[in-house]
Coordinates of N, CA, C and O in Angstrom, one line a residue:
G1 N 6.1 -23.4 -38.9 CA 5.2 -24.3 -38.2 C 3.8 -24.2 -38.6 O 3.1 -25.2 -38.5
K2 N 3.4 -23.2 -39.2 CA 2.0 -23.1 -39.7 C 1.7 -24.1 -40.8 O 0.6 -24.7 -40.8
M3 N 2.6 -24.3 -41.7 CA 2.4 -25.3 -42.8 C 2.3 -26.7 -42.2 O 1.3 -27.4 -42.6
L4 N 3.2 -27.1 -41.3 CA 3.1 -28.4 -40.8 C 1.9 -28.6 -39.9 O 1.3 -29.7 -39.9
Y5 N 1.5 -27.6 -39.2 CA 0.3 -27.6 -38.3 C -0.9 -27.9 -39.2 O -1.7 -28.8 -38.9
L6 N -1.0 -27.2 -40.3 CA -2.1 -27.4 -41.2 C -2.1 -28.8 -41.8 O -3.1 -29.5 -41.9
M7 N -0.9 -29.3 -42.3 CA -0.8 -30.6 -42.8 C -1.2 -31.7 -41.8 O -1.9 -32.6 -42.1
M8 N -0.8 -31.5 -40.6 CA -1.1 -32.5 -39.5 C -2.6 -32.4 -39.2 O -3.2 -33.5 -39.0
L9 N -3.2 -31.3 -39.3 CA -4.6 -31.2 -39.1 C -5.4 -32.0 -40.2 O -6.3 -32.7 -39.9
L10 N -4.9 -31.7 -41.4 CA -5.6 -32.4 -42.6 C -5.5 -33.9 -42.5 O -6.4 -34.7 -42.8
A11 N -4.3 -34.4 -42.0 CA -4.1 -35.8 -41.8 C -4.9 -36.4 -40.6 O -5.5 -37.5 -40.7
S12 N -5.0 -35.7 -39.5 CA -5.6 -36.2 -38.3 C -7.1 -36.0 -38.3 O -7.9 -36.8 -37.7
V13 N -7.6 -34.9 -38.9 CA -9.1 -34.6 -38.9 C -9.8 -35.4 -40.0 O -10.8 -35.9 -39.8
Y14 N -9.2 -35.4 -41.2 CA -9.8 -36.0 -42.3 C -9.2 -37.4 -42.7 O -9.8 -38.1 -43.6
G15 N -8.0 -37.7 -42.2 CA -7.4 -38.9 -42.6 C -6.8 -38.9 -44.0 O -6.6 -39.9 -44.6
L16 N -6.5 -37.7 -44.5 CA -5.9 -37.6 -45.8 C -4.5 -38.1 -45.9 O -3.7 -38.0 -44.9
R17 N -4.2 -38.8 -47.0 CA -2.9 -39.3 -47.3 C -1.9 -38.1 -47.6 O -2.4 -37.0 -48.0
S18 N -0.7 -38.3 -47.4 CA 0.3 -37.2 -47.7 C 0.2 -36.8 -49.1 O 0.4 -35.6 -49.4
S19 N 0.0 -37.7 -50.0 CA -0.1 -37.4 -51.5 C -1.3 -36.4 -51.7 O -1.2 -35.5 -52.5
D20 N -2.4 -36.7 -51.0 CA -3.6 -35.8 -51.1 C -3.3 -34.4 -50.5 O -3.8 -33.4 -51.1
I21 N -2.6 -34.4 -49.4 CA -2.3 -33.1 -48.8 C -1.3 -32.3 -49.7 O -1.5 -31.2 -50.0
R22 N -0.3 -33.0 -50.2 CA 0.8 -32.4 -51.0 C 0.2 -31.8 -52.3 O 0.6 -30.7 -52.7
T23 N -0.8 -32.4 -52.9 CA -1.4 -32.0 -54.1 C -2.6 -31.1 -54.0 O -3.3 -30.7 -55.0
L24 N -3.0 -30.8 -52.7 CA -4.2 -30.0 -52.5 C -4.0 -28.6 -53.1 O -2.9 -28.0 -53.0
Q25 N -5.0 -28.1 -53.8 CA -4.9 -26.8 -54.5 C -5.9 -25.8 -53.9 O -6.9 -26.2 -53.3
L26 N -5.6 -24.6 -54.1 CA -6.5 -23.5 -53.6 C -7.9 -23.7 -54.2 O -8.9 -23.5 -53.5
S27 N -8.0 -24.2 -55.4 CA -9.3 -24.4 -56.1 C -10.0 -25.6 -55.5 O -11.2 -25.8 -55.8
N28 N -9.4 -26.4 -54.7 CA -10.1 -27.5 -54.0 C -10.9 -27.0 -52.8 O -11.8 -27.7 -52.3
V29 N -10.7 -25.8 -52.4 CA -11.4 -25.2 -51.2 C -12.6 -24.4 -51.7 O -12.5 -23.5 -52.5
D30 N -13.8 -24.9 -51.3 CA -15.0 -24.2 -51.7 C -15.4 -23.4 -50.5 O -16.0 -23.9 -49.5
W31 N -15.1 -22.1 -50.5 CA -15.3 -21.2 -49.3 C -16.8 -21.0 -49.0 O -17.2 -20.9 -47.9
K32 N -17.6 -20.9 -50.1 CA -19.0 -20.7 -50.0 C -19.7 -21.9 -49.3 O -20.6 -21.7 -48.5
K33 N -19.4 -23.1 -49.8 CA -20.0 -24.3 -49.2 C -19.2 -24.8 -48.0 O -19.7 -25.8 -47.4
Q34 N -18.1 -24.2 -47.7 CA -17.3 -24.5 -46.5 C -16.9 -26.0 -46.6 O -17.2 -26.8 -45.6
C35 N -16.3 -26.4 -47.7 CA -15.8 -27.8 -47.8 C -14.6 -27.8 -48.7 O -14.2 -26.9 -49.4
I36 N -13.9 -29.0 -48.6 CA -12.7 -29.3 -49.4 C -13.2 -30.4 -50.4 O -13.7 -31.4 -50.0
K37 N -13.0 -30.1 -51.7 CA -13.4 -31.1 -52.7 C -12.1 -31.6 -53.4 O -11.3 -30.8 -53.8
L38 N -12.0 -32.9 -53.4 CA -10.8 -33.5 -54.1 C -11.0 -34.9 -54.6 O -11.9 -35.6 -54.0
S39 N -10.2 -35.3 -55.5 CA -10.2 -36.8 -55.9 C -8.9 -37.3 -55.3 O -7.8 -36.8 -55.5
Q40 N -9.0 -38.4 -54.5 CA -7.9 -39.0 -53.9 C -6.9 -39.4 -54.9 O -7.2 -40.0 -55.9
Q41 N -5.6 -39.2 -54.7 CA -4.5 -39.5 -55.6 C -4.4 -41.1 -55.8 O -4.3 -41.5 -56.9
K42 N -4.6 -41.8 -54.7 CA -4.4 -43.3 -54.8 C -5.6 -44.0 -55.3 O -5.4 -44.8 -56.2
T43 N -6.8 -43.7 -54.9 CA -8.0 -44.4 -55.3 C -8.8 -43.7 -56.3 O -9.7 -44.3 -56.9
K44 N -8.5 -42.4 -56.6 CA -9.3 -41.6 -57.5 C -10.7 -41.4 -57.0 O -11.5 -40.9 -57.8
K45 N -11.0 -41.7 -55.8 CA -12.4 -41.5 -55.2 C -12.5 -40.0 -54.9 O -11.6 -39.4 -54.4
Y46 N -13.7 -39.5 -55.3 CA -14.0 -38.1 -55.1 C -14.5 -37.9 -53.6 O -15.3 -38.7 -53.1
L47 N -14.0 -36.9 -53.0 CA -14.4 -36.6 -51.6 C -14.8 -35.1 -51.5 O -14.3 -34.2 -52.1
E48 N -15.8 -34.9 -50.6 CA -16.2 -33.6 -50.2 C -16.2 -33.6 -48.7 O -16.9 -34.3 -48.1
L49 N -15.2 -32.9 -48.1 CA -15.0 -32.9 -46.7 C -15.5 -31.5 -46.1 O -15.1 -30.5 -46.6
P50 N -16.2 -31.6 -45.0 CA -16.7 -30.4 -44.4 C -15.5 -29.6 -43.8 O -14.6 -30.2 -43.2
L51 N -15.4 -28.3 -44.1 CA -14.3 -27.5 -43.6 C -14.6 -27.2 -42.1 O -15.4 -26.3 -41.8
T52 N -13.9 -27.9 -41.2 CA -14.1 -27.6 -39.8 C -13.6 -26.2 -39.5 O -12.7 -25.7 -40.2
Q53 N -14.0 -25.7 -38.4 CA -13.6 -24.3 -38.0 C -12.1 -24.3 -37.8 O -11.4 -23.4 -38.2
E54 N -11.6 -25.4 -37.1 CA -10.1 -25.4 -36.8 C -9.3 -25.5 -38.1 O -8.3 -24.8 -38.2
V55 N -9.7 -26.3 -39.0 CA -9.0 -26.4 -40.3 C -9.1 -25.1 -41.1 O -8.1 -24.6 -41.7
C56 N -10.3 -24.6 -41.1 CA -10.5 -23.3 -41.8 C -9.6 -22.2 -41.3 O -9.0 -21.5 -42.1
L57 N -9.6 -22.0 -40.0 CA -8.7 -21.0 -39.4 C -7.2 -21.3 -39.7 O -6.5 -20.3 -40.0
A58 N -6.8 -22.5 -39.6 CA -5.4 -22.9 -39.9 C -5.1 -22.6 -41.3 O -4.0 -22.1 -41.6
L59 N -6.0 -22.9 -42.2 CA -5.8 -22.7 -43.6 C -5.7 -21.2 -44.0 O -4.8 -20.8 -44.7
L60 N -6.6 -20.5 -43.4 CA -6.6 -19.0 -43.7 C -5.3 -18.4 -43.1 O -4.7 -17.5 -43.7
D61 N -4.9 -18.8 -41.9 CA -3.7 -18.3 -41.3 C -2.5 -18.6 -42.1 O -1.6 -17.8 -42.3
F62 N -2.4 -19.9 -42.6 CA -1.3 -20.3 -43.4 C -1.2 -19.5 -44.7 O -0.2 -19.0 -45.1
I63 N -2.3 -19.4 -45.4 CA -2.4 -18.7 -46.7 C -2.0 -17.2 -46.5 O -1.2 -16.7 -47.3
K64 N -2.5 -16.6 -45.5 CA -2.3 -15.2 -45.2 C -0.9 -14.9 -44.7 O -0.3 -13.9 -45.1
N65 N -0.4 -15.7 -43.8 CA 0.8 -15.4 -43.0 C 2.1 -16.2 -43.3 O 3.1 -15.8 -42.9
A66 N 1.9 -17.3 -44.0 CA 3.1 -18.2 -44.1 C 3.4 -18.7 -45.5 O 4.5 -19.1 -45.8
R67 N 2.3 -18.8 -46.3 CA 2.5 -19.4 -47.7 C 3.3 -18.3 -48.5 O 2.9 -17.2 -48.6
P68 N 4.3 -18.8 -49.2 CA 5.1 -17.9 -50.1 C 4.2 -17.3 -51.2 O 3.3 -17.9 -51.6
Q69 N 4.5 -16.0 -51.5 CA 3.8 -15.4 -52.6 C 4.1 -16.0 -53.9 O 5.3 -16.0 -54.3
T70 N 3.1 -16.6 -54.5 CA 3.3 -17.2 -55.8 C 2.0 -17.3 -56.6 O 0.9 -17.3 -55.9
I71 N 2.1 -17.5 -57.9 CA 0.8 -17.6 -58.6 C 0.4 -19.1 -58.7 O -0.6 -19.4 -59.2
D72 N 1.3 -20.0 -58.2 CA 1.0 -21.4 -58.2 C -0.3 -21.7 -57.4 O -0.5 -21.1 -56.4
N73 N -1.1 -22.6 -57.9 CA -2.4 -23.0 -57.3 C -2.3 -24.0 -56.1 O -3.2 -24.1 -55.3
Y74 N -1.1 -24.6 -56.0 CA -0.9 -25.6 -54.9 C -0.9 -24.8 -53.6 O -0.3 -23.8 -53.5
I75 N -1.6 -25.4 -52.6 CA -1.6 -24.8 -51.3 C -0.2 -24.9 -50.6 O 0.3 -23.9 -50.1
F76 N 0.4 -26.1 -50.7 CA 1.7 -26.3 -50.1 C 2.8 -26.1 -51.1 O 3.0 -26.9 -52.0
I77 N 3.6 -25.0 -50.9 CA 4.7 -24.6 -51.7 C 5.9 -24.6 -50.9 O 5.9 -24.3 -49.7
R78 N 7.1 -25.0 -51.5 CA 8.3 -25.0 -50.7 C 8.5 -23.6 -50.1 O 8.3 -22.6 -50.8
Q79 N 8.9 -23.6 -48.8 CA 9.1 -22.3 -48.1 C 10.4 -21.6 -48.6 O 10.4 -20.4 -48.5
R80 N 11.4 -22.3 -49.0 CA 12.6 -21.7 -49.5 C 12.6 -21.6 -51.0 O 12.0 -22.5 -51.7
P81 N 13.2 -20.6 -51.6 CA 13.2 -20.5 -53.1 C 13.9 -21.8 -53.7 O 14.9 -22.3 -53.0
P82 N 13.6 -22.2 -54.8 CA 12.4 -21.7 -55.6 C 11.1 -22.2 -55.0 O 11.0 -23.3 -54.5
H83 N 10.1 -21.3 -54.9 CA 8.8 -21.6 -54.3 C 8.0 -22.4 -55.3 O 7.2 -21.8 -56.1
V84 N 8.2 -23.7 -55.3 CA 7.5 -24.6 -56.2 C 6.8 -25.7 -55.3 O 7.1 -25.8 -54.2
P85 N 5.8 -26.4 -55.9 CA 5.2 -27.5 -55.2 C 6.2 -28.5 -54.8 O 7.3 -28.7 -55.4
Y86 N 5.9 -29.3 -53.7 CA 6.8 -30.3 -53.2 C 6.8 -31.5 -54.2 O 5.8 -31.8 -54.9
A87 N 7.9 -32.2 -54.2 CA 8.1 -33.4 -55.1 C 7.2 -34.5 -54.7 O 6.7 -34.6 -53.6
D88 N 6.8 -35.3 -55.7 CA 5.9 -36.5 -55.5 C 6.4 -37.4 -54.4 O 5.5 -38.1 -53.8
D89 N 7.6 -37.5 -54.2 CA 8.1 -38.5 -53.2 C 8.3 -37.9 -51.8 O 8.7 -38.6 -50.9
N90 N 7.8 -36.7 -51.6 CA 7.9 -36.0 -50.3 C 6.7 -36.4 -49.5 O 5.6 -36.0 -49.8
H91 N 7.0 -37.1 -48.4 CA 5.9 -37.5 -47.5 C 5.9 -36.7 -46.2 O 5.1 -36.9 -45.3
F92 N 6.9 -35.8 -46.0 CA 7.0 -34.8 -44.9 C 7.3 -35.5 -43.6 O 7.1 -34.9 -42.5
S93 N 7.7 -36.8 -43.6 CA 7.9 -37.5 -42.4 C 9.0 -36.9 -41.5 O 8.8 -36.9 -40.3
G94 N 10.1 -36.5 -42.1 CA 11.1 -35.9 -41.3 C 10.6 -34.6 -40.6 O 11.0 -34.4 -39.4
K95 N 9.9 -33.8 -41.2 CA 9.3 -32.6 -40.6 C 8.3 -32.9 -39.5 O 8.4 -32.3 -38.5
V96 N 7.5 -33.9 -39.8 CA 6.5 -34.2 -38.8 C 7.1 -34.9 -37.6 O 6.8 -34.6 -36.4
R97 N 8.1 -35.7 -37.8 CA 8.8 -36.4 -36.7 C 9.4 -35.4 -35.7 O 9.4 -35.6 -34.5
T98 N 9.9 -34.3 -36.3 CA 10.5 -33.2 -35.4 C 9.5 -32.7 -34.4 O 9.8 -32.5 -33.2
Y99 N 8.2 -32.5 -34.9 CA 7.2 -32.1 -34.0 C 6.7 -33.1 -33.0 O 6.4 -32.8 -31.8
F100 N 6.8 -34.4 -33.4 CA 6.5 -35.5 -32.5 C 7.5 -35.5 -31.3 O 7.2 -35.6 -30.2
K101 N 8.8 -35.3 -31.7 CA 9.8 -35.3 -30.7 C 9.7 -34.1 -29.8 O 9.8 -34.2 -28.5
R102 N 9.3 -33.0 -30.3 CA 9.1 -31.8 -29.5 C 8.0 -32.0 -28.5 O 8.0 -31.5 -27.4
A103 N 7.0 -32.8 -28.9 CA 5.8 -33.1 -28.0 C 6.1 -34.2 -27.0 O 5.3 -34.6 -26.2
G104 N 7.4 -34.8 -27.1 CA 7.7 -35.8 -26.2 C 7.2 -37.2 -26.6 O 7.2 -38.1 -25.8
I105 N 6.9 -37.4 -27.9 CA 6.3 -38.7 -28.3 C 7.5 -39.5 -28.8 O 8.3 -39.1 -29.7
N106 N 7.7 -40.7 -28.3 CA 8.8 -41.6 -28.7 C 8.5 -42.1 -30.0 O 7.5 -42.8 -30.2
T107 N 9.3 -41.9 -31.0 CA 9.1 -42.4 -32.4 C 10.1 -43.5 -32.8 O 10.2 -43.8 -33.9
D108 N 10.9 -43.9 -31.8 CA 11.9 -45.0 -32.1 C 11.2 -46.2 -32.7 O 10.2 -46.7 -32.1
R109 N 11.7 -46.7 -33.8 CA 11.2 -47.9 -34.5 C 9.7 -47.8 -34.8 O 9.0 -48.8 -34.9
K110 N 9.2 -46.6 -35.0 CA 7.8 -46.4 -35.4 C 7.7 -45.5 -36.6 O 8.6 -44.6 -36.8
H111 N 6.6 -45.6 -37.4 CA 6.4 -44.7 -38.4 C 5.8 -43.4 -37.7 O 4.9 -43.5 -36.9
A112 N 6.4 -42.3 -38.1 CA 6.0 -41.1 -37.4 C 5.7 -39.9 -38.3 O 6.0 -38.8 -38.0
G113 N 5.2 -40.2 -39.5 CA 4.9 -39.2 -40.5 C 3.4 -38.9 -40.5 O 2.7 -39.3 -39.5
L114 N 3.0 -38.2 -41.5 CA 1.5 -37.9 -41.6 C 0.7 -39.2 -41.6 O -0.4 -39.2 -41.1
H115 N 1.3 -40.3 -42.2 CA 0.5 -41.5 -42.3 C 0.1 -42.1 -40.9 O -0.9 -42.7 -40.8
S116 N 1.0 -41.8 -40.0 CA 0.6 -42.3 -38.6 C -0.6 -41.6 -38.1 O -1.3 -42.2 -37.2
M117 N -0.9 -40.5 -38.6 CA -2.1 -39.8 -38.1 C -3.4 -40.4 -38.7 O -4.4 -40.4 -38.0
R118 N -3.3 -41.0 -39.8 CA -4.4 -41.8 -40.4 C -4.7 -43.0 -39.4 O -5.8 -43.3 -39.1
H119 N -3.6 -43.6 -39.0 CA -3.7 -44.7 -38.0 C -4.4 -44.3 -36.8 O -5.3 -44.9 -36.2
S120 N -4.0 -43.1 -36.2 CA -4.5 -42.6 -35.0 C -6.0 -42.3 -35.2 O -6.8 -42.5 -34.3
L121 N -6.4 -41.7 -36.3 CA -7.8 -41.4 -36.6 C -8.6 -42.6 -36.6 O -9.7 -42.7 -36.0
A122 N -8.1 -43.7 -37.3 CA -8.9 -44.9 -37.4 C -9.0 -45.5 -36.0 O -10.1 -46.0 -35.6
T123 N -8.0 -45.5 -35.2 CA -8.0 -46.1 -33.8 C -9.0 -45.3 -33.0 O -9.8 -45.9 -32.2
S124 N -9.0 -44.0 -33.1 CA -9.9 -43.1 -32.3 C -11.3 -43.4 -32.7 O -12.2 -43.5 -31.8
M125 N -11.6 -43.5 -34.0 CA -13.0 -43.8 -34.5 C -13.4 -45.1 -34.0 O -14.6 -45.3 -33.6
M126 N -12.5 -46.1 -34.0 CA -12.9 -47.5 -33.5 C -13.2 -47.4 -32.0 O -14.2 -48.0 -31.5
S127 N -12.4 -46.6 -31.2 CA -12.7 -46.5 -29.8 C -14.1 -45.8 -29.6 O -14.7 -46.0 -28.5
D128 N -14.5 -45.0 -30.5 CA -15.8 -44.3 -30.4 C -16.9 -45.1 -31.0 O -18.0 -44.6 -31.2
C129 N -16.6 -46.4 -31.3 CA -17.6 -47.4 -31.8 C -18.1 -47.1 -33.2 O -19.2 -47.4 -33.5
V130 N -17.3 -46.4 -34.0 CA -17.7 -46.2 -35.4 C -17.5 -47.5 -36.1 O -16.5 -48.2 -35.9
Q131 N -18.4 -47.9 -37.0 CA -18.4 -49.2 -37.7 C -17.1 -49.2 -38.6 O -16.8 -48.2 -39.2
I132 N -16.6 -50.4 -38.7 CA -15.3 -50.6 -39.5 C -15.5 -50.2 -41.0 O -14.6 -49.6 -41.6
N133 N -16.7 -50.5 -41.6 CA -16.9 -50.1 -43.0 C -17.0 -48.6 -43.1 O -16.7 -48.0 -44.2
E134 N -17.5 -47.9 -42.1 CA -17.6 -46.4 -42.2 C -16.1 -45.8 -42.1 O -15.8 -44.9 -42.8
I135 N -15.3 -46.4 -41.2 CA -13.9 -46.0 -41.1 C -13.2 -46.2 -42.4 O -12.5 -45.3 -42.9
A136 N -13.5 -47.4 -43.0 CA -12.9 -47.7 -44.3 C -13.2 -46.6 -45.4 O -12.4 -46.1 -46.1
T137 N -14.5 -46.2 -45.4 CA -15.0 -45.2 -46.3 C -14.3 -43.9 -46.1 O -13.8 -43.2 -47.0
I138 N -14.2 -43.5 -44.8 CA -13.5 -42.2 -44.5 C -12.1 -42.2 -44.9 O -11.6 -41.2 -45.4
L139 N -11.4 -43.3 -44.7 CA -10.0 -43.4 -45.1 C -9.8 -43.6 -46.6 O -8.6 -43.6 -47.0
G140 N -10.8 -43.9 -47.3 CA -10.7 -44.1 -48.7 C -10.2 -45.5 -49.1 O -9.7 -45.7 -50.1
H141 N -10.5 -46.4 -48.2 CA -10.1 -47.8 -48.4 C -11.2 -48.5 -49.2 O -12.4 -48.2 -49.0
T142 N -10.9 -49.4 -50.1 CA -11.9 -50.1 -50.9 C -12.4 -51.4 -50.1 O -13.4 -51.9 -50.4
S143 N -11.7 -51.7 -49.0 CA -12.0 -52.9 -48.3 C -11.9 -52.7 -46.8 O -10.8 -52.1 -46.4
P144 N -12.8 -53.1 -45.9 CA -12.6 -52.9 -44.5 C -11.4 -53.7 -44.0 O -10.9 -53.4 -42.9
Q145 N -11.1 -54.8 -44.7 CA -9.9 -55.6 -44.2 C -8.6 -54.8 -44.2 O -7.8 -54.9 -43.4
T146 N -8.5 -53.9 -45.2 CA -7.4 -53.0 -45.2 C -7.4 -52.1 -44.0 O -6.3 -51.8 -43.4
T147 N -8.5 -51.6 -43.6 CA -8.7 -50.7 -42.5 C -8.2 -51.4 -41.2 O -7.7 -50.7 -40.3
T148 N -8.4 -52.7 -41.0 CA -8.1 -53.3 -39.8 C -6.6 -53.2 -39.5 O -6.2 -53.2 -38.3
R149 N -5.8 -53.1 -40.5 CA -4.3 -52.9 -40.3 C -4.0 -51.5 -39.7 O -2.9 -51.3 -39.2
Y150 N -4.9 -50.6 -39.8 CA -4.7 -49.2 -39.4 C -5.0 -49.0 -37.9 O -4.7 -48.1 -37.3
I151 N -5.8 -50.0 -37.4 CA -6.3 -49.8 -36.0 C -5.4 -50.3 -35.0 O -5.2 -51.5 -34.9
W152 N -4.9 -49.4 -34.1 CA -4.1 -49.8 -32.9 C -5.1 -49.8 -31.8 O -5.5 -48.7 -31.3
S153 N -5.5 -50.9 -31.3 CA -6.5 -51.0 -30.3 C -6.3 -52.1 -29.4 O -5.4 -53.0 -29.6
D154 N -7.2 -52.2 -28.4 CA -7.1 -53.4 -27.5 C -7.8 -54.6 -28.1 O -8.4 -54.5 -29.1
I155 N -7.6 -55.7 -27.5 CA -8.1 -57.0 -28.0 C -9.6 -57.0 -28.2 O -10.1 -57.4 -29.2
S156 N -10.3 -56.4 -27.3 CA -11.8 -56.4 -27.4 C -12.2 -55.6 -28.6 O -13.1 -56.0 -29.4
Q157 N -11.5 -54.5 -28.9 CA -11.9 -53.7 -30.1 C -11.5 -54.4 -31.4 O -12.2 -54.3 -32.4
L158 N -10.4 -55.1 -31.4 CA -10.0 -55.9 -32.5 C -10.9 -57.0 -32.8 O -11.3 -57.3 -34.0
R159 N -11.4 -57.7 -31.8 CA -12.5 -58.7 -32.0 C -13.7 -58.2 -32.6 O -14.3 -58.7 -33.5
K160 N -14.1 -57.0 -32.1 CA -15.3 -56.3 -32.7 C -15.1 -56.0 -34.2 O -16.0 -56.2 -35.0
A161 N -13.9 -55.5 -34.5 CA -13.6 -55.2 -35.9 C -13.6 -56.4 -36.7 O -14.1 -56.4 -37.9
S162 N -13.1 -57.5 -36.3 CA -13.0 -58.7 -37.1 C -14.5 -59.2 -37.3 O -14.8 -59.7 -38.4
M163 N -15.3 -59.1 -36.3 CA -16.7 -59.5 -36.4 C -17.4 -58.7 -37.5 O -18.2 -59.2 -38.3
E164 N -17.1 -57.4 -37.5 CA -17.8 -56.5 -38.4 C -17.3 -56.8 -39.8 O -18.1 -56.7 -40.8
V165 N -16.0 -57.1 -40.0 CA -15.5 -57.5 -41.3 C -16.1 -58.7 -41.8 O -16.5 -58.8 -43.0
M166 N -16.3 -59.7 -40.9 CA -16.9 -61.0 -41.3 C -18.4 -60.7 -41.7 O -18.9 -61.2 -42.7
T167 N -19.1 -59.9 -41.0 CA -20.5 -59.5 -41.3 C -20.6 -58.8 -42.6 O -21.4 -59.0 -43.5
Y168 N -19.6 -57.9 -42.8 CA -19.6 -57.1 -44.1 C -19.3 -57.9 -45.3 O -19.9 -57.7 -46.3
A169 N -18.5 -59.0 -45.1 CA -18.2 -59.8 -46.2 C -19.3 -60.8 -46.7 O -19.4 -61.2 -47.8
E170 N -20.2 -61.0 -45.8 CA -21.4 -61.9 -46.1 C -22.3 -61.4 -47.0 O -22.6 -60.6 -47.6

């Protein structure tokens, strides 16, 4: 559970894609500066993310108590032998869906993987009145229009988002 907890934190706190989580390496963590440094797999954009206390503690707990002993630099290694990094096509949706179900979250006909946490983060930021172009930057989108597809919100919030996109495009 420690591995999935950490993955879910990385997705919900930072909005990281499963590909960025899967390829995260120990060398991406700068313990002195308390940040995570990476180039996004999809966009190749460089990010420096502040290492929140919750993520830091989960990361340390996972590395110390749950990560298989290996010389591999990837943070996330298969728990069962052979202890190798996860395959490129692994998005962890089946594992994450199990925890959604345990939490009583209905996932019927819904995407319920790590990617859904990016949607939740975007929606939460929109509810907190964060500008759509700032949400786009955080999620690594090149366009705020892409971000509007991530936001599950009420009609008034969607109107606000569309106005911000129109203003941004001008």
